[in-house]
Amino acid sequence: MRYFLIFFLTIDFWFVNAQKLPKNLSDAILVDTHNDFLSKAVEDHVVFDTNLKGITHSDLFRMQEGGVRIQMFSIFCDEQYGLGSAFAFANQELDSLFAIVARNPKSMQIVYSYRELMDAVKKHKLACLSGVEGGHMIENNLVYLDSFYRRGVRYLTLSWNNSTSWSTSAMDETQHTFIVTPYGLNDFGKGVVKRMNQLGMMVDVSHIGEKTFWDVMATTTRPVIASHSSVYALCPVFRNLKDDQIKAIAKNGGVIQVNFFSAFLDSSYFKKMNAFVKMHQTEYDSIDAAKRSGMATGDYFSKKYKNELDNMRAPFSYLFDHIDYIVKLVGVDYVGLGSDFDGIDSAPVGLDGVEDYPKITEELLRRGYSEKDIKKILGGNFLRVYKANDNSAGLR
Ligand SMILES: [Zn+2]
């Protein structure tokens, strides 16, 4: 379980490759709703606007090469940060995004409304938004939520793997590791959802427990987003979405942005990972004793045992099986891409980083999706949800 946790904790040319793809797709707006680069920027001091090929999944130039038009950057810290430290750390990550954008005003823009977002896209700038991945970062204070909104945060994941006192996580609800009773959202948690609806900040249902999920669906008046979640029926891990949840998100007009992590796509991944951990137990124990962060541990192993770990990557096709599944269950209007790049240490074969997004478009075409439907999956569905939450006349 400990190592299982370690791996969870490790846990943009502006047109989609126009040479290879049909002309009608050249105006597709490619959106990714979950990229963890900012954690690496703050913790590992990697610089986004430099060539990081072979080091990270993402950098500015490869995002341009991959045709990403809108990026939602994840703001993340784990449960070691709490009252008095989590909000400050989150702001450090936001500061790093502001610094990157300030250095690159011709190619990046932080956007605060649907109008600004579409304007940035038209100007061929990477439209940058952020999402706070974990309710603990508001430190039980709605003023902090408002502050995040003012700084361009447009979703809050109500809880990450760690529950808050007002929102239980999928991990805690399934593994009973944190006893908050009752499970779900308490009155303060419902107040958070209502305030987000008022502000125009999307409610992110990734990572939250089922009880919390159903409380959210009964409370929200706007469409929700699952910023980086895959399908439970195909890969039964605790934080993938079950069929009734997928149907409820579709009924709510929301969107499920499929996560690329091999462990969430391929049900055999953890079995293979457990065998790998067993084989390298001594090394794990010594690293554990040195109390390195989950992310640093993941990076260490992925570099040292690259070939072994590469063999465990999910097949490329699996990502599309998850997309197909959602489309067959509820239609093509409720699915998109939430890569989790730079927050995961294993992506499907062929998806080495943000430069590989055009391969996704190619595979969707190969699978028979119409150009109209591909535009929806690449970004149109997300844009619908973002617009339905947008409240540009609101707090700035
Ligand atoms: Zn996550």
mmCIF file of C-alpha atoms in Angstrom, residues 31-35 71-72 74 131-133 155-157 202-207 224-230 239 241 249 255-260 336-340 382:
data_model
loop_
_atom_site.group_PDB
_atom_site.id
_atom_site.type_symbol
_atom_site.label_atom_id
_atom_site.label_comp_id
_atom_site.label_asym_id
_atom_site.label_seq_id
_atom_site.Cartn_x
_atom_site.Cartn_y
_atom_site.Cartn_z
ATOM 1 C CA VAL A 31 -7.598 21.663 -24.514
ATOM 2 C CA ASP A 32 -5.934 19.777 -21.699
ATOM 3 C CA THR A 33 -7.419 20.254 -18.259
ATOM 4 C CA HIS A 34 -4.766 18.774 -16.024
ATOM 5 C CA ASN A 35 -1.013 19.308 -16.255
ATOM 6 C CA GLN A 71 -3.937 24.557 -20.800
ATOM 7 C CA MET A 72 -5.339 24.260 -17.339
ATOM 8 C CA SER A 74 -2.809 22.094 -11.808
ATOM 9 C CA GLY A 131 -7.186 24.439 -11.226
ATOM 10 C CA VAL A 132 -6.508 23.886 -7.543
ATOM 11 C CA GLU A 133 -6.204 20.139 -6.952
ATOM 12 C CA TYR A 155 -11.685 24.771 -10.984
ATOM 13 C CA LEU A 156 -11.260 23.366 -7.510
ATOM 14 C CA THR A 157 -10.923 19.628 -6.974
ATOM 15 C CA MET A 202 -15.972 24.789 -12.129
ATOM 16 C CA VAL A 203 -16.499 22.067 -9.548
ATOM 17 C CA ASP A 204 -13.987 19.286 -10.217
ATOM 18 C CA VAL A 205 -15.257 15.835 -9.266
ATOM 19 C CA SER A 206 -11.988 13.981 -9.915
ATOM 20 C CA HIS A 207 -10.528 12.350 -6.796
ATOM 21 C CA VAL A 224 -19.225 19.945 -13.424
ATOM 22 C CA ILE A 225 -15.866 18.804 -14.759
ATOM 23 C CA ALA A 226 -13.929 15.651 -14.000
ATOM 24 C CA SER A 227 -10.569 17.242 -14.799
ATOM 25 C CA HIS A 228 -8.588 13.979 -14.991
ATOM 26 C CA SER A 229 -10.587 10.767 -14.529
ATOM 27 C CA SER A 230 -10.956 7.531 -16.457
ATOM 28 C CA ARG A 239 -10.847 6.974 -8.299
ATOM 29 C CA LEU A 241 -15.732 6.909 -12.570
ATOM 30 C CA ILE A 249 -22.221 13.963 -15.327
ATOM 31 C CA VAL A 255 -17.564 16.678 -19.056
ATOM 32 C CA ILE A 256 -15.158 13.847 -18.244
ATOM 33 C CA GLN A 257 -11.575 14.602 -19.214
ATOM 34 C CA VAL A 258 -9.872 11.212 -19.536
ATOM 35 C CA ASN A 259 -6.679 10.693 -17.523
ATOM 36 C CA PHE A 260 -3.628 9.249 -19.369
ATOM 37 C CA GLY A 336 -12.304 15.251 -23.365
ATOM 38 C CA LEU A 337 -8.621 15.079 -22.401
ATOM 39 C CA GLY A 338 -7.158 15.547 -18.905
ATOM 40 C CA SER A 339 -3.646 14.175 -19.393
ATOM 41 C CA ASP A 340 -2.146 14.449 -15.914
ATOM 42 C CA PHE A 382 -14.809 21.500 -22.307
#
